[in-house]
Short mmCIF file of C-alpha atoms in Angstrom, two decimals:
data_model
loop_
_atom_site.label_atom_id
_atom_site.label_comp_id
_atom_site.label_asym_id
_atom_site.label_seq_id
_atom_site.Cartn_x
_atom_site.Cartn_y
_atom_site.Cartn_z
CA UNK A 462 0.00 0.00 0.00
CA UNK A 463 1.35 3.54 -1.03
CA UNK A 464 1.25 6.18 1.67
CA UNK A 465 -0.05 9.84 0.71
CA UNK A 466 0.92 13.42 1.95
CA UNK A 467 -1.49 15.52 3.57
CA UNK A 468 -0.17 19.12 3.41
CA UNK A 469 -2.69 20.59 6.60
CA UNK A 470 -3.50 24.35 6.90
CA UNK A 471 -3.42 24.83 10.48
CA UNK A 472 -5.29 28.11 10.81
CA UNK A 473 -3.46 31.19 12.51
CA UNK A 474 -2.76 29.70 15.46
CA UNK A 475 -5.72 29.03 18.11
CA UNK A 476 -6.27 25.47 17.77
CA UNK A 477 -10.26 25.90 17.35
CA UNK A 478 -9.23 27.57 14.28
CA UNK A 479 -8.32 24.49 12.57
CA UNK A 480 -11.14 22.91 10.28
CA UNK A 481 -12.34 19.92 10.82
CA UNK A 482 -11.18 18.20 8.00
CA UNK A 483 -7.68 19.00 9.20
CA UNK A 484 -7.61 17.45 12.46
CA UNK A 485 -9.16 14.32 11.13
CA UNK A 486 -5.62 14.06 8.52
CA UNK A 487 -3.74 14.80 11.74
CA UNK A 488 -5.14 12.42 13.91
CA UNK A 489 -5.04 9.67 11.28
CA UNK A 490 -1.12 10.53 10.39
CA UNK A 491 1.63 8.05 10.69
CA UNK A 492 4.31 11.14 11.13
CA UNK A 493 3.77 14.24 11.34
CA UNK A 494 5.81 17.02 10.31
CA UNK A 495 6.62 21.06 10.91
CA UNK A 496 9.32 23.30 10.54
CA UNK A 497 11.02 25.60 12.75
CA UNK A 498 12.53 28.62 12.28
CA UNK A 499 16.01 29.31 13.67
CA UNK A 500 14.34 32.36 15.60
CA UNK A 501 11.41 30.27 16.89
CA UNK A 502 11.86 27.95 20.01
CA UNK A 503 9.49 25.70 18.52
CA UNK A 504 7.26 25.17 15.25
CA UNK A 505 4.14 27.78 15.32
CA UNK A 506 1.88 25.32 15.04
CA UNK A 507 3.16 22.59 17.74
CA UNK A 508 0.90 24.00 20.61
CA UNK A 509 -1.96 22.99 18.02
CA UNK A 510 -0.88 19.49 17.90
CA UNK A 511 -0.46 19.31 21.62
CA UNK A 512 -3.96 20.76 22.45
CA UNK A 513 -5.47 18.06 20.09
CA UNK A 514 -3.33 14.74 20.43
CA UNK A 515 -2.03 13.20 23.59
CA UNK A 516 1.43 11.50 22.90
CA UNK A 517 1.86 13.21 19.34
CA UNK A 518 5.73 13.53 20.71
CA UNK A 519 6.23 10.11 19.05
CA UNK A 520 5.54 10.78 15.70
CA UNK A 521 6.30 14.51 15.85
CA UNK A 522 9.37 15.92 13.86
CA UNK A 523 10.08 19.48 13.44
CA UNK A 524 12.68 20.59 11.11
CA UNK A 525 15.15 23.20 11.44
CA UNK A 526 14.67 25.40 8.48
CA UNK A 527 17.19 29.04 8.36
CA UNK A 528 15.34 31.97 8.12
CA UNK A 529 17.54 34.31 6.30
CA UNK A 530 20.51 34.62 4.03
CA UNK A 531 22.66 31.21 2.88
CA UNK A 532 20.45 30.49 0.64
CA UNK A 533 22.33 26.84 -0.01
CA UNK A 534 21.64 25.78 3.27
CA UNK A 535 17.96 26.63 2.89
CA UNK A 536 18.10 24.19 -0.39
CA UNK A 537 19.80 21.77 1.46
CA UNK A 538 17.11 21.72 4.70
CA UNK A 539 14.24 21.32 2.49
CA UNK A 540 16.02 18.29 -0.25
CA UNK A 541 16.50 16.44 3.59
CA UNK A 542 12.95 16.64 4.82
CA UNK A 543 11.87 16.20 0.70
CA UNK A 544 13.43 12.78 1.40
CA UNK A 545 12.38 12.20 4.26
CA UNK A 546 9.07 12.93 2.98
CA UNK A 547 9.31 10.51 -0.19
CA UNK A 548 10.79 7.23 2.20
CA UNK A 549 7.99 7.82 4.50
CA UNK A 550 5.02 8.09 1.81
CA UNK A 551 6.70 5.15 0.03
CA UNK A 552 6.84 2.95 2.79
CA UNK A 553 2.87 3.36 3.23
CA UNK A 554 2.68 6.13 5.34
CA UNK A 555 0.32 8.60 6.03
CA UNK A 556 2.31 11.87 6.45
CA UNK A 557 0.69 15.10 7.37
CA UNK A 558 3.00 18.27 6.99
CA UNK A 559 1.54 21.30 9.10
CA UNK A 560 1.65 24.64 7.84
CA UNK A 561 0.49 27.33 10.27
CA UNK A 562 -2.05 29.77 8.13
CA UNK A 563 -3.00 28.65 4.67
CA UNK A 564 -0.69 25.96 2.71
CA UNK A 565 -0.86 27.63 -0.40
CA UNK A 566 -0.53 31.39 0.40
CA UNK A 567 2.43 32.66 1.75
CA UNK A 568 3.24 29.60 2.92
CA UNK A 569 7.05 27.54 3.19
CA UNK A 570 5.09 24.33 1.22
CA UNK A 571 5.20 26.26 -2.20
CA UNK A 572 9.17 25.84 -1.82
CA UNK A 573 8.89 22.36 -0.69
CA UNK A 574 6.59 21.09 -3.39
CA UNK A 575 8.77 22.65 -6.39
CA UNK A 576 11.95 20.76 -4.82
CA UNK A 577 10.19 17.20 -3.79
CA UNK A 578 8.65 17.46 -7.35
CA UNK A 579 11.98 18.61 -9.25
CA UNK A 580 13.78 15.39 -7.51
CA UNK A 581 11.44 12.90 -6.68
CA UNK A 582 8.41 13.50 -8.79
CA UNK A 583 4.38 14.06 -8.21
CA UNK A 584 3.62 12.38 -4.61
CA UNK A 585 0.44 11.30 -3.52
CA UNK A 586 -1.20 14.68 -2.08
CA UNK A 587 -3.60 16.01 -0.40
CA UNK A 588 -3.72 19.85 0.27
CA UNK A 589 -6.65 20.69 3.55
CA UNK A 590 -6.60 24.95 3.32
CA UNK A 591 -6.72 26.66 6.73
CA UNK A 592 -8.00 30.21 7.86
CA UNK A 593 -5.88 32.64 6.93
CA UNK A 594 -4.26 35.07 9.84
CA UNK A 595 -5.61 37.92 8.21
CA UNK A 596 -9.17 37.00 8.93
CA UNK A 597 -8.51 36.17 12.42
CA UNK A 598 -7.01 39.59 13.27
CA UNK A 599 -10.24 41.31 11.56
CA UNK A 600 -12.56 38.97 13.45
CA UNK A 601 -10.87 40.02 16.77
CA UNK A 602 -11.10 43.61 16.00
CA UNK A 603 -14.67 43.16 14.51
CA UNK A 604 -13.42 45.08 11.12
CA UNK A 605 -14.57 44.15 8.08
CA UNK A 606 -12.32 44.36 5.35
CA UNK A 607 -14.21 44.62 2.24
CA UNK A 608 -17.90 44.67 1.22
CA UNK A 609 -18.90 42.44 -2.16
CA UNK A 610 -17.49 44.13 -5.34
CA UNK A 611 -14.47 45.38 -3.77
CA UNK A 612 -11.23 45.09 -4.14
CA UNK A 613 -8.60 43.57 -1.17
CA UNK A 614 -4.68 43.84 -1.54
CA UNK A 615 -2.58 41.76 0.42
CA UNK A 616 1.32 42.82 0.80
CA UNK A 617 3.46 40.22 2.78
CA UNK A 618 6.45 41.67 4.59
CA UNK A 619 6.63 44.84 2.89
CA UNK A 620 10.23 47.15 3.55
CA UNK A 621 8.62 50.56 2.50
CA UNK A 622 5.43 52.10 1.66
CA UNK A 623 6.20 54.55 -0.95
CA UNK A 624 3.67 53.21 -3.48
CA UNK A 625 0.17 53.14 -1.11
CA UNK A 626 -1.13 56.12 -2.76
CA UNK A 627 -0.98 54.22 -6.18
CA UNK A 628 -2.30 51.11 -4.82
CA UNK A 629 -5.34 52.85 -3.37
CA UNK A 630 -6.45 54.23 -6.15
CA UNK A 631 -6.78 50.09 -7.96
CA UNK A 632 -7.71 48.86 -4.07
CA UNK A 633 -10.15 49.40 -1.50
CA UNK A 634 -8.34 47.54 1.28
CA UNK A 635 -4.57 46.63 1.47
CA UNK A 636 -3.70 44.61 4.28
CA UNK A 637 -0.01 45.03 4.88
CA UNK A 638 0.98 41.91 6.67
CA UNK A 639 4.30 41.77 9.05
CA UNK A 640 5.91 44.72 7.72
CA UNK A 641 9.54 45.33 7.57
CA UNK A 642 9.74 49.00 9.23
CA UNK A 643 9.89 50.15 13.02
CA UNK A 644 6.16 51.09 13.92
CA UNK A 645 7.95 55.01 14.21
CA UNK A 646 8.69 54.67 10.95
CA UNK A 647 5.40 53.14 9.91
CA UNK A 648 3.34 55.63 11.85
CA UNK A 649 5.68 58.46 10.37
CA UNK A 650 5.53 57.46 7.14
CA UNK A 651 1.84 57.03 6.69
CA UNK A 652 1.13 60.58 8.41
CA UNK A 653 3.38 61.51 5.42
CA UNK A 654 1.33 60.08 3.22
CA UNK A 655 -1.61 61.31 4.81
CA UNK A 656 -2.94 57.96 5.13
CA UNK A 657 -2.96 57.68 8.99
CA UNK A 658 -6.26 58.25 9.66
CA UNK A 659 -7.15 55.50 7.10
CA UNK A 660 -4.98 53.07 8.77
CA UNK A 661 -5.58 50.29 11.55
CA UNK A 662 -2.12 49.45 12.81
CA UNK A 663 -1.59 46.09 15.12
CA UNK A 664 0.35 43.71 16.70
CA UNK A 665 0.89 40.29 16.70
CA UNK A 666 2.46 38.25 19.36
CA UNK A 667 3.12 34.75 18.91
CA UNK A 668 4.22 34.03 22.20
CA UNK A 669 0.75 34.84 23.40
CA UNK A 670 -1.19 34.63 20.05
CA UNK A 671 -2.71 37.56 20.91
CA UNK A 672 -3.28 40.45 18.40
CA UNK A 673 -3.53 43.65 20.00
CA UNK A 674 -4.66 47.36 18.28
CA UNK A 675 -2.45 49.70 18.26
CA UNK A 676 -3.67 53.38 19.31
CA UNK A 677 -2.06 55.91 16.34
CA UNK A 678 -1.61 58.84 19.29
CA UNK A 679 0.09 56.53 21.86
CA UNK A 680 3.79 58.13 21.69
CA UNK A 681 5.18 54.88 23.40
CA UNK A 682 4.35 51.50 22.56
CA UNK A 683 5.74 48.36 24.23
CA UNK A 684 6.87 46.14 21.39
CA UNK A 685 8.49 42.55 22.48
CA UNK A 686 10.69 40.40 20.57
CA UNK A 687 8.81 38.58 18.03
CA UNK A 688 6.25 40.77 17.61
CA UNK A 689 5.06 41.14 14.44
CA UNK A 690 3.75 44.57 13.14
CA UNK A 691 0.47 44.59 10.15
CA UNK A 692 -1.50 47.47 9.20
CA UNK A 693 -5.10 47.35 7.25
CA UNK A 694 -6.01 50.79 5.18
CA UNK A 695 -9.25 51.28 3.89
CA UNK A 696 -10.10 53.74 1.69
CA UNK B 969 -29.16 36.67 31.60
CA UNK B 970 -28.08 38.36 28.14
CA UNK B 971 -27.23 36.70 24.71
CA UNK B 972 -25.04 37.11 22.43
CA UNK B 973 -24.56 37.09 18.54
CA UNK B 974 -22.06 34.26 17.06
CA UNK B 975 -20.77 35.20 13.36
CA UNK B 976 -20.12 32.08 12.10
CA UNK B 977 -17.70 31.63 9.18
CA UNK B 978 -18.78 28.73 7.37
CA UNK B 979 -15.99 28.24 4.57
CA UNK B 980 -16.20 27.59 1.33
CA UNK B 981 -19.00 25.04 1.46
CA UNK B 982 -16.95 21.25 1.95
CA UNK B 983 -18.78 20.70 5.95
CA UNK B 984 -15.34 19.04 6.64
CA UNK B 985 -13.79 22.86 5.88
CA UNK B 986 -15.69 24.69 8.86
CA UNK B 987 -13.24 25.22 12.23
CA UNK B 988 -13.85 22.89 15.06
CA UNK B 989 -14.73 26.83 16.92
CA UNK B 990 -17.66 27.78 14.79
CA UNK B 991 -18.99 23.92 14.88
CA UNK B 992 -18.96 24.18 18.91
CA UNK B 993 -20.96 27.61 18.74
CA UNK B 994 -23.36 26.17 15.95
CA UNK B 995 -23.64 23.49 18.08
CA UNK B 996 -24.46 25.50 21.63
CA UNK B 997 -26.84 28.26 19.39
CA UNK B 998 -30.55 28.50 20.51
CA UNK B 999 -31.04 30.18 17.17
CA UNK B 1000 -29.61 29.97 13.44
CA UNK B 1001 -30.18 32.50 10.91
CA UNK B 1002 -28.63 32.37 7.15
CA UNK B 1003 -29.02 34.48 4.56
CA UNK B 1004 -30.50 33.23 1.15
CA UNK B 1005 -30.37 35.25 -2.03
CA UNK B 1006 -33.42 35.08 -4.78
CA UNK B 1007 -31.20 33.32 -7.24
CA UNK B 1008 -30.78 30.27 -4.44
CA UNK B 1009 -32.69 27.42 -3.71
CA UNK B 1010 -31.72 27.24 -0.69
CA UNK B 1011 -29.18 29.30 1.55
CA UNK B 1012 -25.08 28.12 0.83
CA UNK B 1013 -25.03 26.92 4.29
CA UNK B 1014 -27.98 25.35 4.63
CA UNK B 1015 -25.82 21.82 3.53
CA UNK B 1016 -23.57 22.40 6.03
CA UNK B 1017 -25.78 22.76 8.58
CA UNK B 1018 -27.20 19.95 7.94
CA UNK B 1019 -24.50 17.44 7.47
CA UNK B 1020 -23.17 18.78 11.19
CA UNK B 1021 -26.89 18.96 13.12
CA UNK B 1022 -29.78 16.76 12.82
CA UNK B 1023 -33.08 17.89 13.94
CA UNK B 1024 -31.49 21.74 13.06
CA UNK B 1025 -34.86 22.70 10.80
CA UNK B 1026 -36.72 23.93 14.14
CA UNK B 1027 -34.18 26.58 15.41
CA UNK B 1028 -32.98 27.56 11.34
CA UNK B 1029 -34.48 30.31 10.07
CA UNK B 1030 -33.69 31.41 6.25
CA UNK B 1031 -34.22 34.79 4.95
CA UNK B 1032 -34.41 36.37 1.72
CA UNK B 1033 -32.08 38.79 0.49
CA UNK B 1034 -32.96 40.33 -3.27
CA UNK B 1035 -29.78 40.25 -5.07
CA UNK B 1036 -30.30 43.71 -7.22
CA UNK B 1037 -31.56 46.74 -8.06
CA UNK B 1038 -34.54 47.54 -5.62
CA UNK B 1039 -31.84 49.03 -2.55
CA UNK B 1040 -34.80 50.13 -0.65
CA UNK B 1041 -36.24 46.45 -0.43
CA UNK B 1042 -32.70 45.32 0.63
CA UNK B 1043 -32.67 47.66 3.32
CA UNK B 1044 -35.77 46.41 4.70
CA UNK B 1045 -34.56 43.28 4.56
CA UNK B 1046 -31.79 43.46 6.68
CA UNK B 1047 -33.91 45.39 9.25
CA UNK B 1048 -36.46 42.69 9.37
CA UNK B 1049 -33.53 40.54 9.88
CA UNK B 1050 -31.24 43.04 12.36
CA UNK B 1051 -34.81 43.47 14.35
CA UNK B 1052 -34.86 39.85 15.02
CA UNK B 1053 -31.38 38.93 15.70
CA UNK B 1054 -31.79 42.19 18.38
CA UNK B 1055 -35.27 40.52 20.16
CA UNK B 1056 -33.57 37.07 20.26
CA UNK B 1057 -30.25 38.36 21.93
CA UNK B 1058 -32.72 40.60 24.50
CA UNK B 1059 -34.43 37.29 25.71
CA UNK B 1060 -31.03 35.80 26.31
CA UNK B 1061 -30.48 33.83 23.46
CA UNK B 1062 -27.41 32.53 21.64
CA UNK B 1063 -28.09 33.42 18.02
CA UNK B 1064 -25.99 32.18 15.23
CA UNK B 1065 -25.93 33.96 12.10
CA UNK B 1066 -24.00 32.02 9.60
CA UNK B 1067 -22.31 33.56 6.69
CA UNK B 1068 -20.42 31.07 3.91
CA UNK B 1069 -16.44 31.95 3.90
CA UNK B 1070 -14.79 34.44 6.30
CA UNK B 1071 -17.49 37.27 7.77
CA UNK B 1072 -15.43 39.91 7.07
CA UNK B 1073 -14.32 39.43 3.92
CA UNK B 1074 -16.71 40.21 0.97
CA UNK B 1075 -19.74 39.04 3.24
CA UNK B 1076 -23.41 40.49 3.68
CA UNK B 1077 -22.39 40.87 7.53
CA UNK B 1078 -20.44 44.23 6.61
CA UNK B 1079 -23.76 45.52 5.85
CA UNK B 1080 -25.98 43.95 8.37
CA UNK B 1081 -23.45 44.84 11.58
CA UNK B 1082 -23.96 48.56 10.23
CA UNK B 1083 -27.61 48.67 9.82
CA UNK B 1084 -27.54 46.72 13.52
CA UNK B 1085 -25.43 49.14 15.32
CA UNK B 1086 -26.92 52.31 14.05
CA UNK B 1087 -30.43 50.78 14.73
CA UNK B 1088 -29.80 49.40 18.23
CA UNK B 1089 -26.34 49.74 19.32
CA UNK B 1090 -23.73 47.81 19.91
CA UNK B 1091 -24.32 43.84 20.46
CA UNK B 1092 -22.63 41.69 22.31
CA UNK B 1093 -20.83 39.65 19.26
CA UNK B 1094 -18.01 37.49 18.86
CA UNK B 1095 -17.03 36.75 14.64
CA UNK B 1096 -15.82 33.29 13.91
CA UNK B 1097 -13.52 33.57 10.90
CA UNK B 1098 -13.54 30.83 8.01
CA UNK B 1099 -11.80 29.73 5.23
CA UNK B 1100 -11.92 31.68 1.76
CA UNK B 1101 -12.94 30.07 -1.17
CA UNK B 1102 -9.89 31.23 -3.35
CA UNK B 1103 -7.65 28.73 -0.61
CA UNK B 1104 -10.02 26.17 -1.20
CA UNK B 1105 -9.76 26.35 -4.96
CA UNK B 1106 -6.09 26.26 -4.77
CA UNK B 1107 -6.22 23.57 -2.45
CA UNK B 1108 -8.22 20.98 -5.04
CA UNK B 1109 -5.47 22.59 -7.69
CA UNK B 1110 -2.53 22.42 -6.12
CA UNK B 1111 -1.50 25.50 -7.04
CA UNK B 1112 0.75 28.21 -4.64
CA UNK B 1113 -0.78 31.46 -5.07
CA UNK B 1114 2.23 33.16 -3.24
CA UNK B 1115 5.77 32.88 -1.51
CA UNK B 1116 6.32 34.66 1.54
CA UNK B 1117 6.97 38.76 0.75
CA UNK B 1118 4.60 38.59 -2.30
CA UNK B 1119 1.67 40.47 -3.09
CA UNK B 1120 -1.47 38.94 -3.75
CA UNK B 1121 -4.68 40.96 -4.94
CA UNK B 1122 -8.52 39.90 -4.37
CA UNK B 1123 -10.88 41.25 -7.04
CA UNK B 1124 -14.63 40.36 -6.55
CA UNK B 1125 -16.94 40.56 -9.08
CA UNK B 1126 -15.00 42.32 -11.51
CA UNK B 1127 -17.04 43.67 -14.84
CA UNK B 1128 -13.70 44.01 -17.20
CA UNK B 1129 -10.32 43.10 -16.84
CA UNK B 1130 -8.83 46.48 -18.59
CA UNK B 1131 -6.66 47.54 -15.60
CA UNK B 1132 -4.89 43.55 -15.09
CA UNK B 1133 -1.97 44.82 -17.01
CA UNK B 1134 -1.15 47.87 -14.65
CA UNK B 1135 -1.79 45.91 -11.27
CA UNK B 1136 0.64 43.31 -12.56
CA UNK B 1137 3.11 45.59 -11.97
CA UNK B 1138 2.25 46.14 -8.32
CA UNK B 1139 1.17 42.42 -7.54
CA UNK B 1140 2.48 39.04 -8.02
CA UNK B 1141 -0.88 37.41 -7.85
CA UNK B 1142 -4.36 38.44 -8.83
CA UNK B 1143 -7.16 36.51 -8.08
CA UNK B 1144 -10.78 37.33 -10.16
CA UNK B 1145 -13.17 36.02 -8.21
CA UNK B 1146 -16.53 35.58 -9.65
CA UNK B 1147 -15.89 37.53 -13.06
CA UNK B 1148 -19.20 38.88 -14.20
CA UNK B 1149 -18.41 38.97 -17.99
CA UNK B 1150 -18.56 35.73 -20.69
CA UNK B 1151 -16.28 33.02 -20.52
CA UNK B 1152 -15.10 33.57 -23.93
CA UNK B 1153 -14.99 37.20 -23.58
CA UNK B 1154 -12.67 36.92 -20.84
CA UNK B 1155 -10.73 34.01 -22.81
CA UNK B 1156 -10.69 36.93 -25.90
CA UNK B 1157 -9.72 40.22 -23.63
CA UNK B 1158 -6.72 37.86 -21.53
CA UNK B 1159 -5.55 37.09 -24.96
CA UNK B 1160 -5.40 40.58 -26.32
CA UNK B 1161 -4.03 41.70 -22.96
CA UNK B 1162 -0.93 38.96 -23.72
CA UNK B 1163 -1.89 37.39 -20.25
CA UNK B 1164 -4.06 33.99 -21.18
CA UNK B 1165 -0.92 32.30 -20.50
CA UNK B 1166 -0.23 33.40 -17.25
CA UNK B 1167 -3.77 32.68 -16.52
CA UNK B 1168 -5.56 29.87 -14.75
CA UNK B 1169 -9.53 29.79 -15.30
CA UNK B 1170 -12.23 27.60 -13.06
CA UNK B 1171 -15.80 27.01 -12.34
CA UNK B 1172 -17.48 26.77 -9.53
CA UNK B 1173 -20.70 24.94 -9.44
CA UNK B 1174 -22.96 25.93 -5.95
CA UNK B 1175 -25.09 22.93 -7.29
CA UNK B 1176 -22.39 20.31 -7.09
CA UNK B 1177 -20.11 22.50 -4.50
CA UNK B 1178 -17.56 21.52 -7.03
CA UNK B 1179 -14.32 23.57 -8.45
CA UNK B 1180 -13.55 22.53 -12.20
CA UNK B 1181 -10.11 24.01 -14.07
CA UNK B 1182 -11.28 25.35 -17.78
CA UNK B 1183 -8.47 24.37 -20.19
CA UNK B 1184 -7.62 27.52 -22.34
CA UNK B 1185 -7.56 25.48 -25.68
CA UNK B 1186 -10.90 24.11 -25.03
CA UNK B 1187 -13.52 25.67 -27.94
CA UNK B 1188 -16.66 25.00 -26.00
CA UNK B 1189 -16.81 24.83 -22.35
CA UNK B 1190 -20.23 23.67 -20.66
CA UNK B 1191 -21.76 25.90 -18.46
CA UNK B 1192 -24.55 25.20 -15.73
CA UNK B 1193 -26.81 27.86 -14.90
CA UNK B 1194 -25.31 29.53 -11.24
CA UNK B 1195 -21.68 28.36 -12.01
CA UNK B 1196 -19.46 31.10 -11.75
CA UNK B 1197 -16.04 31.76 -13.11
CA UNK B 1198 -13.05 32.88 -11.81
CA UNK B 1199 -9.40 33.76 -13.09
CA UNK B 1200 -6.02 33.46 -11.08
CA UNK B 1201 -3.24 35.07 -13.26
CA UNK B 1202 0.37 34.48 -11.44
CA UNK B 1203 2.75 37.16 -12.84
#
């Protein structure tokens, strides 16, 4: 019998946000995989696992993937689990590799697939999709993001934000997701822009997974290590 | 004691794709409301429901939404409706007002919390978010819509697809969601506009809750009556 990978969307990170088709794949798995950042002390999404499945520590793997820079390395982490993945599958197992969010946006498995497929070939697969974190932080703050007809932007990890104006004028929402700038900087440059009164700034903490609103007057604002800074602008 | 309102994100339709959180508070309501357009037979949810809850038909209530033209009438829909949810929350109950996908993303609740708060206030509410449809279609296709610090735009509805060529430049991704034009008038403009290549074209049938890729090449494509067509174009 041929084993099959199930690629699970986890959700963004409370572990009632996971669909139910999900957990069923991850409580049927034979292994169970997730990676781990070299800033993370563990995978994102192994307090999911841990809140669902007693004893998952046998079956559990998290890999070690670099976050930033030798680029060779990063190849060479994901050809190892890619292997890994492809003995497993073809010794009949059920594999299910979490992703925390959605598997196919923004997500570490579009890597993964191109390099298991580029050595090894199409695998048996299965891809569950999970809520995205967006939604969660606008169902926490009760915001919604676009009415039917309109038009959403989503910017992952953006280092400026010299072209808003120009965006807004083709978008009615643009969710900028972790972005790359001190919040001074943020706050500074979207008074510039004269966008600040537009704009919902917040933080993420995934120690706590807690998002929390950040007030645009507040001159100080306590900002821990690993906190991750996203701001919506509606038009 | 005092009710509350539960937003429930249904996802895309698949019963499996709802989070184990909006099942419990499905499961717990006194009261379930959906929302069901005069194109529909029935609401989108109404499956869902029903696959999760037996015996649900005596606390469901279904209302109808007119899908154009006659504002006024839509307007006095949602009051009807925003009345109701209000008197059911007042007598303590737990109502849950289901909405397919994510609440706050392209959803009729935008519209309804609006009409609710400047009616009666403020409710006592807590919004369940769900899966999108678009990660659900790229799920069944496999296909990565975007690495990590890529930009990904939504468009609902969209009547033309003149501007596609200037948003490329700003976005990796585009996602057409529910085009309202011909399928081989879109086939015709993405070929003028050089992009039919880059693009990727499905159905979705409501009937059959089934996603169905369109190859490019094919002359004549069969269309059912309430399928709708969308267009992912990856830069």
């Amino acid at each position: 019998m041929e084993g099959k990978l199930y690629v699970l969307g986890m959700g963004p990170g409370d572990p009632e946000l996971m669909t139910i088709k999900a957990l069923g794949f991850l409580k049927k798995a034979d292994i169970i995989m997730a990676i781990k950042t070299d800033k993370e002390k563990e995978s994102k999404v192994r307090p999911i696992v841990s809140y669902h499945l007693e004893g998952f520590e046998e079956k559990y793997y998290e890999y070690l993937m670099p976050t930033k820079g030798r680029c060779q390395n990063f190849i060479d982490c994901f050809m190892e689990l890619g292997r890994n993945i492809y003995k497993n599958i073809k010794k009949g197992n059920k594999v299910a590799f979490l992703i925390p969010g959605d598997p196919l946006i923004f997500s570490i498995y579009s890597y993964l697939v191109d390099i298991i497929e580029d050595e090894f070939g199409k695998l048996p697969t299965e891809v569950v999709p999970g809520v995205i974190s967006l939604s969660e932080a606008a169902s926490i703050f009760k915001m919604p993001l676009a009415m039917e007809k309109e038009r959403v932007g989503i910017i992952h990890s953006p280092s400026h934000l010299d072209d808003l104006p120009s965006l807004l004028q083709s978008f009615d929402t643009l969710a900028l997701l972790e972005v790359q700038i001190s919040l001074e900087k943020i706050k500074e440059r979207l008074k510039e822009l004269e966008l600040l009164e537009k704009a919902f700034i917040y933080l993420y903490s995934q120690e706590r997974n807690q998002y929390r609103p950040i007030k645009k007057e507040e001159e100080t604002v306590e900002i821990e290590p690993g906190d991750k800074i996203s701001v919506i602008i509606k038009d």
